[in-house]
Amino acid sequence: MSGGKRRLLKKKLQEQGEEEVASNHCTAFLIASVTLGLCERYPKLGELFLANLHKKCPPSVPYYPAYKEGSPLEEYGSQMGYQVKDSKLELQDSFLKRMSGMIRLYAAVIQVRWPFGTNQGACGNAMMKQYQDQFWKLLSLIKDQYVPRIQKITEDAENASVSRLKAFLEGVIRQRDIPLPEGYLQPSFWRT
């Protein structure tokens, strides 16, 4: 595949995260499966996909540049991943929705069990099965040490997100189980 076609395909996959996955979370695993299949066939595409993801979605790195006094707000916003049109930053709701879509796609890519290749790691539900007690200790540490810190610095408008995170952690720790994410492709999917 030529470099121009790889760049176009990388852009289209990224747009799927920004638009489709942001609007319909269940599509993340389907798009991730297509992405992995293409990356298996064209390894350079995987590198381009990941580089572009990190460029358009700095929280995926994670990268949070410090604001430099006197810098234009549009320049700083652009560094954070905001879209700038006519010297105006996109609204925060739109920004968060786009970032959420790209992060969900990235998470799906690292969780999909691609049955035809060997380049896989463990994530979420798979990490629970692999690391067992150590995994639960890590989640307890996050709940007990980090969530309270996040709550202290969170503005009232974002408290719902932190509350959902806390409730999720408390629930999975209590049940000692993490369900497969909605839209996860079961092994039977690949046999149909």
Tab-separated table of C-alpha atoms in Angstrom:
chain	number	residue	atom	x	y	z
A	1	MET	CA	0.000	0.000	0.000
A	2	SER	CA	1.406	3.391	-0.946
A	3	GLY	CA	2.179	6.059	1.659
A	4	GLY	CA	-0.674	8.268	0.440
A	5	LYS	CA	-3.204	5.451	0.744
A	6	ARG	CA	-1.914	4.571	4.233
A	7	ARG	CA	-2.291	8.191	5.363
A	8	LEU	CA	-5.817	8.391	3.930
A	9	LEU	CA	-6.819	5.119	5.580
A	10	LYS	CA	-5.267	6.214	8.899
A	11	LYS	CA	-7.260	9.437	8.706
A	12	LYS	CA	-10.501	7.566	7.991
A	13	LEU	CA	-9.945	5.177	10.925
A	14	GLN	CA	-9.232	8.134	13.209
A	15	GLU	CA	-12.398	9.884	12.078
A	16	GLN	CA	-14.342	6.748	12.987
A	17	GLY	CA	-13.110	7.167	16.567
A	18	GLU	CA	-13.861	10.854	16.646
A	19	GLU	CA	-17.343	10.564	15.166
A	20	GLU	CA	-18.823	7.050	15.103
A	21	VAL	CA	-17.447	5.692	18.394
A	22	ALA	CA	-18.101	9.007	20.136
A	23	SER	CA	-21.763	8.738	19.116
A	24	ASN	CA	-22.222	4.972	19.441
A	25	HIS	CA	-19.840	3.329	21.931
A	26	CYS	CA	-20.764	-0.208	20.858
A	27	THR	CA	-19.060	0.282	17.484
A	28	ALA	CA	-15.623	0.602	19.091
A	29	PHE	CA	-14.842	-3.119	18.936
A	30	LEU	CA	-16.021	-3.527	15.346
A	31	ILE	CA	-13.900	-0.604	14.185
A	32	ALA	CA	-10.985	-1.863	16.309
A	33	SER	CA	-11.229	-5.268	14.625
A	34	VAL	CA	-11.081	-3.700	11.171
A	35	THR	CA	-8.170	-1.541	12.336
A	36	LEU	CA	-6.256	-4.555	13.680
A	37	GLY	CA	-6.877	-6.537	10.514
A	38	LEU	CA	-5.526	-3.722	8.388
A	39	CYS	CA	-2.575	-3.163	10.732
A	40	GLU	CA	-1.733	-6.883	10.604
A	41	ARG	CA	-1.581	-6.667	6.829
A	42	TYR	CA	0.085	-3.222	6.706
A	43	PRO	CA	2.233	-2.721	9.855
A	44	LYS	CA	3.140	0.861	8.917
A	45	LEU	CA	-0.565	1.715	9.095
A	46	GLY	CA	-0.535	0.761	12.786
A	47	GLU	CA	2.339	3.133	13.456
A	48	LEU	CA	0.567	5.936	11.587
A	49	PHE	CA	-2.720	5.235	13.379
A	50	LEU	CA	-1.082	5.379	16.803
A	51	ALA	CA	0.993	8.481	15.993
A	52	ASN	CA	-2.075	10.301	14.695
A	53	LEU	CA	-4.135	9.216	17.703
A	54	HIS	CA	-1.533	10.652	20.053
A	55	LYS	CA	-1.360	13.866	18.033
A	56	LYS	CA	-5.140	14.412	17.874
A	57	CYS	CA	-5.841	13.051	21.362
A	58	PRO	CA	-3.034	14.153	23.717
A	59	PRO	CA	-4.693	12.498	26.766
A	60	SER	CA	-3.917	9.125	25.131
A	61	VAL	CA	-0.192	9.672	25.706
A	62	PRO	CA	-0.925	11.190	28.383
A	63	TYR	CA	0.307	14.680	27.552
A	64	TYR	CA	-0.936	17.797	29.308
A	65	PRO	CA	1.167	20.820	28.314
A	66	ALA	CA	1.484	23.626	30.803
A	67	TYR	CA	-0.107	26.912	29.823
A	68	LYS	CA	2.518	29.573	29.143
A	69	GLU	CA	1.549	33.010	30.402
A	70	GLY	CA	0.702	35.296	27.491
A	71	SER	CA	0.253	32.487	24.958
A	72	PRO	CA	-2.868	32.677	22.804
A	73	LEU	CA	-5.643	30.501	24.215
A	74	GLU	CA	-6.268	29.030	20.755
A	75	GLU	CA	-2.649	27.844	20.530
A	76	TYR	CA	-2.812	26.200	23.939
A	77	GLY	CA	-6.188	24.643	23.168
A	78	SER	CA	-4.811	23.211	19.942
A	79	GLN	CA	-1.947	21.619	21.891
A	80	MET	CA	-4.539	20.032	24.189
A	81	GLY	CA	-6.424	18.572	21.194
A	82	TYR	CA	-9.200	21.149	20.822
A	83	GLN	CA	-10.260	21.965	17.284
A	84	VAL	CA	-9.812	25.618	16.359
A	85	LYS	CA	-12.068	27.177	13.729
A	86	ASP	CA	-12.084	30.881	12.877
A	87	SER	CA	-9.782	31.538	15.872
A	88	LYS	CA	-12.340	29.978	18.253
A	89	LEU	CA	-11.957	26.825	20.318
A	90	GLU	CA	-14.612	24.161	20.015
A	91	LEU	CA	-16.972	23.831	22.957
A	92	GLN	CA	-15.812	21.646	25.832
A	93	ASP	CA	-18.706	19.184	25.416
A	94	SER	CA	-17.742	18.593	21.790
A	95	PHE	CA	-14.068	18.254	22.725
A	96	LEU	CA	-14.802	15.729	25.489
A	97	LYS	CA	-17.061	13.700	23.197
A	98	ARG	CA	-14.333	13.506	20.522
A	99	MET	CA	-11.648	12.607	23.067
A	100	SER	CA	-13.935	9.953	24.545
A	101	GLY	CA	-14.487	8.421	21.122
A	102	MET	CA	-10.780	8.238	20.358
A	103	ILE	CA	-9.886	6.859	23.797
A	104	ARG	CA	-12.647	4.231	23.498
A	105	LEU	CA	-11.346	3.209	20.079
A	106	TYR	CA	-7.787	3.017	21.417
A	107	ALA	CA	-8.966	0.939	24.390
A	108	ALA	CA	-10.881	-1.369	22.050
A	109	VAL	CA	-7.833	-1.806	19.807
A	110	ILE	CA	-5.714	-2.955	22.749
A	111	GLN	CA	-8.457	-5.271	24.043
A	112	VAL	CA	-9.639	-6.995	20.866
A	113	ARG	CA	-8.534	-10.592	20.652
A	114	TRP	CA	-7.474	-10.741	17.019
A	115	PRO	CA	-7.550	-14.475	16.223
A	116	PHE	CA	-5.338	-14.328	13.134
A	117	GLY	CA	-2.156	-12.734	14.464
A	118	THR	CA	0.168	-12.634	17.439
A	119	ASN	CA	0.473	-8.952	18.388
A	120	GLN	CA	-1.817	-8.826	21.431
A	121	GLY	CA	-1.574	-7.659	25.003
A	122	ALA	CA	-3.899	-7.893	27.980
A	123	CYS	CA	-6.331	-5.150	29.073
A	124	GLY	CA	-9.399	-4.719	31.391
A	125	ASN	CA	-11.230	-8.009	31.775
A	126	ALA	CA	-8.200	-9.898	30.443
A	127	MET	CA	-5.918	-8.210	32.994
A	128	MET	CA	-8.278	-9.296	35.772
A	129	LYS	CA	-7.903	-12.908	34.645
A	130	GLN	CA	-4.140	-12.664	34.134
A	131	TYR	CA	-3.037	-10.785	37.263
A	132	GLN	CA	-5.799	-11.786	39.721
A	133	ASP	CA	-4.980	-10.544	43.267
A	134	GLN	CA	-2.476	-7.942	42.088
A	135	PHE	CA	-5.089	-6.482	39.763
A	136	TRP	CA	-7.583	-6.063	42.618
A	137	LYS	CA	-4.906	-4.420	44.769
A	138	LEU	CA	-4.236	-1.952	41.963
A	139	LEU	CA	-7.933	-1.091	41.604
A	140	SER	CA	-8.217	-0.638	45.388
A	141	LEU	CA	-5.221	1.683	45.329
A	142	ILE	CA	-6.830	3.760	42.567
A	143	LYS	CA	-10.137	3.918	44.460
A	144	ASP	CA	-8.587	4.738	47.850
A	145	GLN	CA	-5.686	6.989	46.862
A	146	TYR	CA	-6.429	8.607	43.512
A	147	VAL	CA	-10.204	9.037	43.380
A	148	PRO	CA	-10.211	11.242	46.532
A	149	ARG	CA	-7.476	13.397	44.981
A	150	ILE	CA	-9.429	13.682	41.756
A	151	GLN	CA	-12.562	14.634	43.708
A	152	LYS	CA	-10.695	17.465	45.463
A	153	ILE	CA	-9.707	19.147	42.219
A	154	THR	CA	-12.822	18.397	40.168
A	155	GLU	CA	-15.193	21.220	39.389
A	156	ASP	CA	-18.865	20.736	40.217
A	157	ALA	CA	-19.794	20.400	36.544
A	158	GLU	CA	-17.615	17.282	36.184
A	159	ASN	CA	-18.548	15.588	39.471
A	160	ALA	CA	-20.842	13.123	37.693
A	161	SER	CA	-17.890	11.578	35.833
A	162	VAL	CA	-15.889	11.127	39.018
A	163	SER	CA	-18.931	9.670	40.778
A	164	ARG	CA	-19.375	7.138	37.943
A	165	LEU	CA	-15.701	6.164	38.171
A	166	LYS	CA	-15.929	5.735	41.940
A	167	ALA	CA	-19.149	3.693	41.690
A	168	PHE	CA	-17.621	1.517	38.972
A	169	LEU	CA	-14.509	0.814	41.045
A	170	GLU	CA	-16.520	0.104	44.196
A	171	GLY	CA	-18.835	-2.251	42.295
A	172	VAL	CA	-16.169	-4.281	40.521
A	173	ILE	CA	-14.042	-4.533	43.675
A	174	ARG	CA	-17.048	-5.710	45.702
A	175	GLN	CA	-18.052	-8.279	43.056
A	176	ARG	CA	-14.427	-9.118	42.140
A	177	ASP	CA	-15.456	-9.209	38.519
A	178	ILE	CA	-15.191	-6.909	35.526
A	179	PRO	CA	-17.752	-7.690	32.848
A	180	LEU	CA	-16.712	-7.698	29.234
A	181	PRO	CA	-17.314	-4.273	27.686
A	182	GLU	CA	-20.477	-3.678	25.696
A	183	GLY	CA	-19.849	-4.513	22.069
A	184	TYR	CA	-16.931	-6.875	22.820
A	185	LEU	CA	-16.524	-9.445	20.057
A	186	GLN	CA	-16.737	-12.963	21.493
A	187	PRO	CA	-14.612	-15.752	19.927
A	188	SER	CA	-17.786	-17.104	18.308
A	189	PHE	CA	-17.914	-13.909	16.216
A	190	TRP	CA	-14.835	-15.027	14.296
A	191	ARG	CA	-16.319	-18.454	13.514
A	192	THR	CA	-19.451	-17.097	11.823
